[in-house]
């Protein structure tokens, strides 16, 4: 059984009693957006994160999705990446390749990973250049209210501290308005060198999903979703508010355990 509710700002929150339900609904959600995007534009641009997200997307590798999704039309990007070799255990690319991309017929040239042979600063610069080229050719849509890329779907996890992508609480990256992709060399969570999409890019997406499981994240979920007043510190996850897109939170029961329950109806 799942509970869902829509907040007054249009944000949707879905809560699942069982992880298997969450995994199936997440696969349905992604497959439906893929189908709609391919029908409308001929492509589906999706940006992935690391952490537990890839394993939660695992149902996509199984029937019916493995056969019904038009994988050849997918273009894959990373919302954030650790500046390590692609075969390194910390690499988000390796995580996605091992858990998803190697199991479905994605076109290799449609997989856009970072240059792992250069500095964090140069990797961010190069990645933004790649995205700008694909915006120019309209593989990636462009926002109609800014010059930002407009991905069809950005998938995010969230840390116990409320960070999303590699945007951490109280970090200067929170205030970055000009760059599409930026870098950090002082990540509070190892490894220290990373690249990340900035909030303007995340908030320009057509669809954003934040997928969170586990009781250790319940307090951050409460702070990010519930209205706790002006004295509550604003977490990066709370700043994910798509300007003209849709935001859906996928939560298991443990992650949702501290939410104000009045917002949800069966």
Short mmCIF file of C-alpha atoms in Angstrom, two decimals:
data_model
loop_
_atom_site.label_atom_id
_atom_site.label_comp_id
_atom_site.label_asym_id
_atom_site.label_seq_id
_atom_site.Cartn_x
_atom_site.Cartn_y
_atom_site.Cartn_z
CA UNK A 1 0.00 0.00 0.00
CA UNK A 2 1.29 3.45 -0.89
CA UNK A 3 0.19 6.82 0.42
CA UNK A 4 0.50 9.92 -1.72
CA UNK A 5 -0.31 13.56 -1.35
CA UNK A 6 0.27 16.81 -3.19
CA UNK A 7 1.59 19.80 -1.31
CA UNK A 8 0.21 23.29 -1.86
CA UNK A 9 3.26 24.15 -3.99
CA UNK A 10 2.53 21.25 -6.35
CA UNK A 11 5.13 18.91 -4.94
CA UNK A 12 3.99 15.28 -4.79
CA UNK A 13 5.03 12.95 -1.97
CA UNK A 14 4.63 9.18 -2.28
CA UNK A 15 5.20 6.91 0.74
CA UNK A 16 5.61 3.14 0.46
CA UNK A 17 5.16 0.53 3.13
CA UNK A 18 7.39 -1.94 1.29
CA UNK A 19 10.58 -1.26 -0.67
CA UNK A 20 9.46 -3.54 -3.48
CA UNK A 21 6.42 -1.29 -4.04
CA UNK A 22 8.66 1.76 -4.20
CA UNK A 23 10.99 0.06 -6.71
CA UNK A 24 8.09 -0.95 -8.96
CA UNK A 25 6.42 2.45 -8.84
CA UNK A 26 9.75 4.19 -9.53
CA UNK A 27 10.29 1.97 -12.58
CA UNK A 28 6.73 2.75 -13.78
CA UNK A 29 7.31 6.46 -13.27
CA UNK A 30 10.58 6.47 -15.24
CA UNK A 31 9.17 4.26 -18.03
CA UNK A 32 6.11 6.51 -18.43
CA UNK A 33 8.23 9.67 -18.62
CA UNK A 34 10.53 7.97 -21.14
CA UNK A 35 7.59 6.98 -23.33
CA UNK A 36 6.06 10.47 -23.21
CA UNK A 37 9.35 12.18 -23.98
CA UNK A 38 10.23 9.86 -26.87
CA UNK A 39 6.76 10.41 -28.31
CA UNK A 40 7.08 14.19 -28.03
CA UNK A 41 10.77 14.79 -28.84
CA UNK A 42 12.22 11.52 -30.10
CA UNK A 43 14.68 11.29 -27.18
CA UNK A 44 14.73 10.92 -23.39
CA UNK A 45 17.39 12.80 -21.43
CA UNK A 46 17.94 11.49 -17.90
CA UNK A 47 20.49 12.54 -15.29
CA UNK A 48 21.42 10.04 -12.58
CA UNK A 49 22.89 10.32 -9.09
CA UNK A 50 24.85 7.75 -7.09
CA UNK A 51 24.23 6.11 -3.75
CA UNK A 52 21.35 3.67 -3.34
CA UNK A 53 19.40 5.19 -6.25
CA UNK A 54 20.75 2.80 -8.90
CA UNK A 55 19.78 -0.31 -6.94
CA UNK A 56 16.30 1.18 -6.38
CA UNK A 57 15.99 1.55 -10.19
CA UNK A 58 16.81 -2.14 -10.65
CA UNK A 59 13.33 -3.19 -11.79
CA UNK A 60 14.00 -1.38 -15.09
CA UNK A 61 16.39 -4.23 -15.99
CA UNK A 62 13.57 -6.75 -15.67
CA UNK A 63 10.47 -7.55 -17.73
CA UNK A 64 8.36 -5.81 -18.82
CA UNK A 65 10.55 -2.66 -18.79
CA UNK A 66 13.64 -4.32 -20.29
CA UNK A 67 11.57 -5.03 -23.41
CA UNK A 68 9.10 -2.13 -23.53
CA UNK A 69 11.36 0.87 -22.82
CA UNK A 70 12.88 2.42 -25.96
CA UNK A 71 16.45 2.28 -24.62
CA UNK A 72 18.01 3.44 -27.90
CA UNK A 73 16.42 6.87 -27.38
CA UNK A 74 17.91 7.36 -23.88
CA UNK A 75 20.71 9.88 -23.32
CA UNK A 76 22.37 9.40 -19.93
CA UNK A 77 24.07 12.07 -17.79
CA UNK A 78 25.22 12.37 -14.20
CA UNK A 79 23.88 15.03 -11.83
CA UNK A 80 27.13 14.68 -9.91
CA UNK A 81 30.25 12.60 -10.10
CA UNK A 82 33.31 11.90 -8.01
CA UNK A 83 36.53 12.84 -9.82
CA UNK A 84 38.00 9.33 -9.76
CA UNK A 85 38.78 6.76 -12.44
CA UNK A 86 35.71 5.21 -14.09
CA UNK A 87 36.61 1.79 -12.67
CA UNK A 88 37.04 3.15 -9.12
CA UNK A 89 34.67 1.92 -6.42
CA UNK A 90 33.59 5.54 -5.70
CA UNK A 91 32.62 6.27 -9.32
CA UNK A 92 28.93 6.99 -9.92
CA UNK A 93 29.51 5.96 -13.53
CA UNK A 94 30.74 2.51 -12.44
CA UNK A 95 27.78 2.15 -10.08
CA UNK A 96 25.30 2.91 -12.88
CA UNK A 97 27.16 0.80 -15.44
CA UNK A 98 27.30 -2.26 -13.18
CA UNK A 99 23.76 -1.90 -11.84
CA UNK A 100 21.81 -0.68 -14.88
CA UNK A 101 23.56 0.38 -18.09
CA UNK A 102 25.30 -2.94 -18.78
CA UNK A 103 21.98 -4.79 -18.44
CA UNK A 104 19.89 -2.85 -20.98
CA UNK A 105 20.58 -1.93 -24.64
CA UNK A 106 21.65 1.71 -24.18
CA UNK A 107 23.59 3.19 -27.14
CA UNK A 108 27.18 3.63 -25.83
CA UNK A 109 27.61 7.03 -27.52
CA UNK A 110 24.51 8.28 -25.66
CA UNK A 111 26.22 7.76 -22.28
CA UNK A 112 27.88 11.02 -21.24
CA UNK A 113 30.27 10.51 -18.34
CA UNK A 114 32.88 12.97 -17.13
CA UNK A 115 36.51 13.16 -18.26
CA UNK A 116 38.21 11.31 -15.41
CA UNK A 117 41.78 12.17 -16.47
CA UNK A 118 41.73 15.88 -15.56
CA UNK A 119 41.24 18.08 -12.48
CA UNK A 120 37.83 18.62 -10.91
CA UNK A 121 37.72 22.17 -12.30
CA UNK A 122 38.54 21.04 -15.85
CA UNK A 123 36.16 18.05 -15.60
CA UNK A 124 33.28 20.42 -14.69
CA UNK A 125 34.22 22.78 -17.52
CA UNK A 126 34.40 19.93 -20.05
CA UNK A 127 31.10 18.44 -18.89
CA UNK A 128 29.31 21.76 -19.21
CA UNK A 129 30.73 22.12 -22.74
CA UNK A 130 29.32 18.69 -23.71
CA UNK A 131 25.90 19.66 -22.32
CA UNK A 132 25.97 23.01 -24.13
CA UNK A 133 26.67 21.24 -27.43
CA UNK A 134 23.69 18.93 -26.88
CA UNK A 135 21.46 21.88 -25.98
CA UNK A 136 22.57 23.57 -29.20
CA UNK A 137 21.52 20.52 -31.23
CA UNK A 138 18.33 20.21 -29.13
CA UNK A 139 19.08 16.70 -27.91
CA UNK A 140 18.65 18.36 -24.53
CA UNK A 141 15.75 20.78 -24.33
CA UNK A 142 16.33 24.36 -23.22
CA UNK A 143 14.35 26.12 -20.52
CA UNK A 144 11.95 28.73 -21.88
CA UNK A 145 12.58 31.06 -18.92
CA UNK A 146 16.38 30.86 -18.72
CA UNK A 147 19.21 29.56 -20.87
CA UNK A 148 19.54 26.46 -18.67
CA UNK A 149 19.30 22.94 -20.06
CA UNK A 150 15.94 21.31 -19.45
CA UNK A 151 16.46 17.61 -18.82
CA UNK A 152 13.45 15.33 -19.15
CA UNK A 153 14.20 13.75 -15.77
CA UNK A 154 16.71 14.38 -13.00
CA UNK A 155 16.91 11.64 -10.36
CA UNK A 156 18.28 12.54 -6.94
CA UNK A 157 18.98 10.78 -3.70
CA UNK A 158 19.44 12.63 -0.42
CA UNK A 159 21.96 12.26 2.39
CA UNK A 160 21.15 12.31 6.14
CA UNK A 161 22.45 15.91 6.14
CA UNK A 162 19.94 16.92 3.45
CA UNK A 163 22.48 17.16 0.62
CA UNK A 164 21.44 16.39 -2.95
CA UNK A 165 23.81 15.80 -5.89
CA UNK A 166 27.11 17.13 -4.46
CA UNK A 167 25.43 20.23 -3.07
CA UNK A 168 26.04 20.20 0.67
CA UNK A 169 24.53 22.35 3.46
CA UNK A 170 26.24 25.72 3.96
CA UNK A 171 28.49 25.24 0.91
CA UNK A 172 29.16 28.12 -1.49
CA UNK A 173 27.83 25.99 -4.38
CA UNK A 174 24.32 26.66 -3.02
CA UNK A 175 24.68 30.24 -4.29
CA UNK A 176 26.08 29.39 -7.74
CA UNK A 177 23.79 30.97 -10.33
CA UNK A 178 25.93 31.29 -13.48
CA UNK A 179 27.55 27.89 -14.07
CA UNK A 180 25.58 24.83 -15.18
CA UNK A 181 28.20 22.44 -13.84
CA UNK A 182 30.58 23.35 -11.05
CA UNK A 183 33.22 21.57 -8.97
CA UNK A 184 34.33 21.18 -5.39
CA UNK A 185 37.58 19.97 -3.86
CA UNK A 186 36.37 20.07 -0.25
CA UNK A 187 33.38 17.74 -0.16
CA UNK A 188 32.50 17.04 3.49
CA UNK A 189 31.85 13.46 2.39
CA UNK A 190 34.75 11.60 0.71
CA UNK A 191 36.03 11.60 -1.93
CA UNK A 192 36.65 15.39 -1.73
CA UNK A 193 36.89 16.18 -5.46
CA UNK A 194 33.55 16.19 -7.31
CA UNK A 195 31.59 17.85 -10.07
CA UNK A 196 27.89 18.66 -9.74
CA UNK A 197 24.98 20.23 -11.55
CA UNK A 198 24.00 23.51 -9.92
CA UNK A 199 20.56 24.26 -8.46
CA UNK A 200 19.44 26.39 -11.46
CA UNK A 201 19.99 23.37 -13.74
CA UNK A 202 18.24 20.95 -11.37
CA UNK A 203 15.32 23.35 -11.01
CA UNK A 204 15.02 23.78 -14.81
CA UNK A 205 14.29 20.08 -15.32
CA UNK A 206 10.90 18.99 -16.65
CA UNK A 207 10.74 16.37 -13.90
CA UNK A 208 12.72 15.82 -10.70
CA UNK A 209 12.39 12.79 -8.44
CA UNK A 210 14.03 12.59 -5.00
CA UNK A 211 14.24 8.98 -3.81
CA UNK A 212 14.97 8.44 -0.10
CA UNK A 213 14.93 5.34 2.09
CA UNK A 214 15.93 4.62 5.67
CA UNK A 215 15.17 6.00 9.12
CA UNK A 216 18.56 7.76 9.31
CA UNK A 217 17.21 10.25 6.77
CA UNK A 218 13.81 10.83 8.41
CA UNK A 219 14.83 14.05 10.14
CA UNK A 220 16.21 15.54 6.92
CA UNK A 221 13.06 14.48 5.02
CA UNK A 222 10.95 16.23 7.69
CA UNK A 223 13.06 19.42 7.39
CA UNK A 224 13.00 19.36 3.58
CA UNK A 225 9.28 18.69 3.08
CA UNK A 226 7.43 20.07 6.09
CA UNK A 227 7.02 23.78 6.75
CA UNK A 228 9.06 24.29 9.92
CA UNK A 229 9.08 28.08 9.84
CA UNK A 230 11.77 30.66 9.10
CA UNK A 231 14.13 29.55 11.87
CA UNK A 232 14.65 26.11 10.35
CA UNK A 233 17.90 25.90 8.34
CA UNK A 234 17.19 25.49 4.62
CA UNK A 235 18.60 22.19 3.43
CA UNK A 236 19.79 21.76 -0.17
CA UNK A 237 16.97 19.22 -0.69
CA UNK A 238 14.41 21.86 0.28
CA UNK A 239 15.86 24.17 -2.39
CA UNK A 240 14.95 21.67 -5.11
CA UNK A 241 11.85 23.41 -6.47
CA UNK A 242 11.48 23.02 -10.24
CA UNK A 243 10.46 26.36 -11.74
CA UNK A 244 8.05 24.93 -14.31
CA UNK A 245 8.57 21.20 -13.77
CA UNK A 246 7.19 18.49 -11.53
CA UNK A 247 8.77 17.26 -8.29
CA UNK A 248 7.99 13.85 -6.81
CA UNK A 249 9.42 12.46 -3.57
CA UNK A 250 9.59 8.65 -3.35
CA UNK A 251 9.92 7.64 0.33
CA UNK A 252 9.84 4.40 2.20
CA UNK A 253 7.93 4.27 5.48
CA UNK A 254 11.11 4.70 7.56
CA UNK A 255 12.29 7.82 5.70
CA UNK A 256 8.79 9.33 6.00
CA UNK A 257 8.38 8.46 9.69
CA UNK A 258 8.80 12.05 10.97
CA UNK A 259 6.64 13.81 8.40
CA UNK A 260 3.57 15.76 9.43
CA UNK A 261 1.02 13.08 8.55
CA UNK A 262 -1.86 15.44 7.79
CA UNK A 263 -0.58 16.05 4.25
CA UNK A 264 -1.29 12.53 3.06
CA UNK A 265 -4.38 10.62 2.17
CA UNK A 266 -4.71 7.04 0.99
#
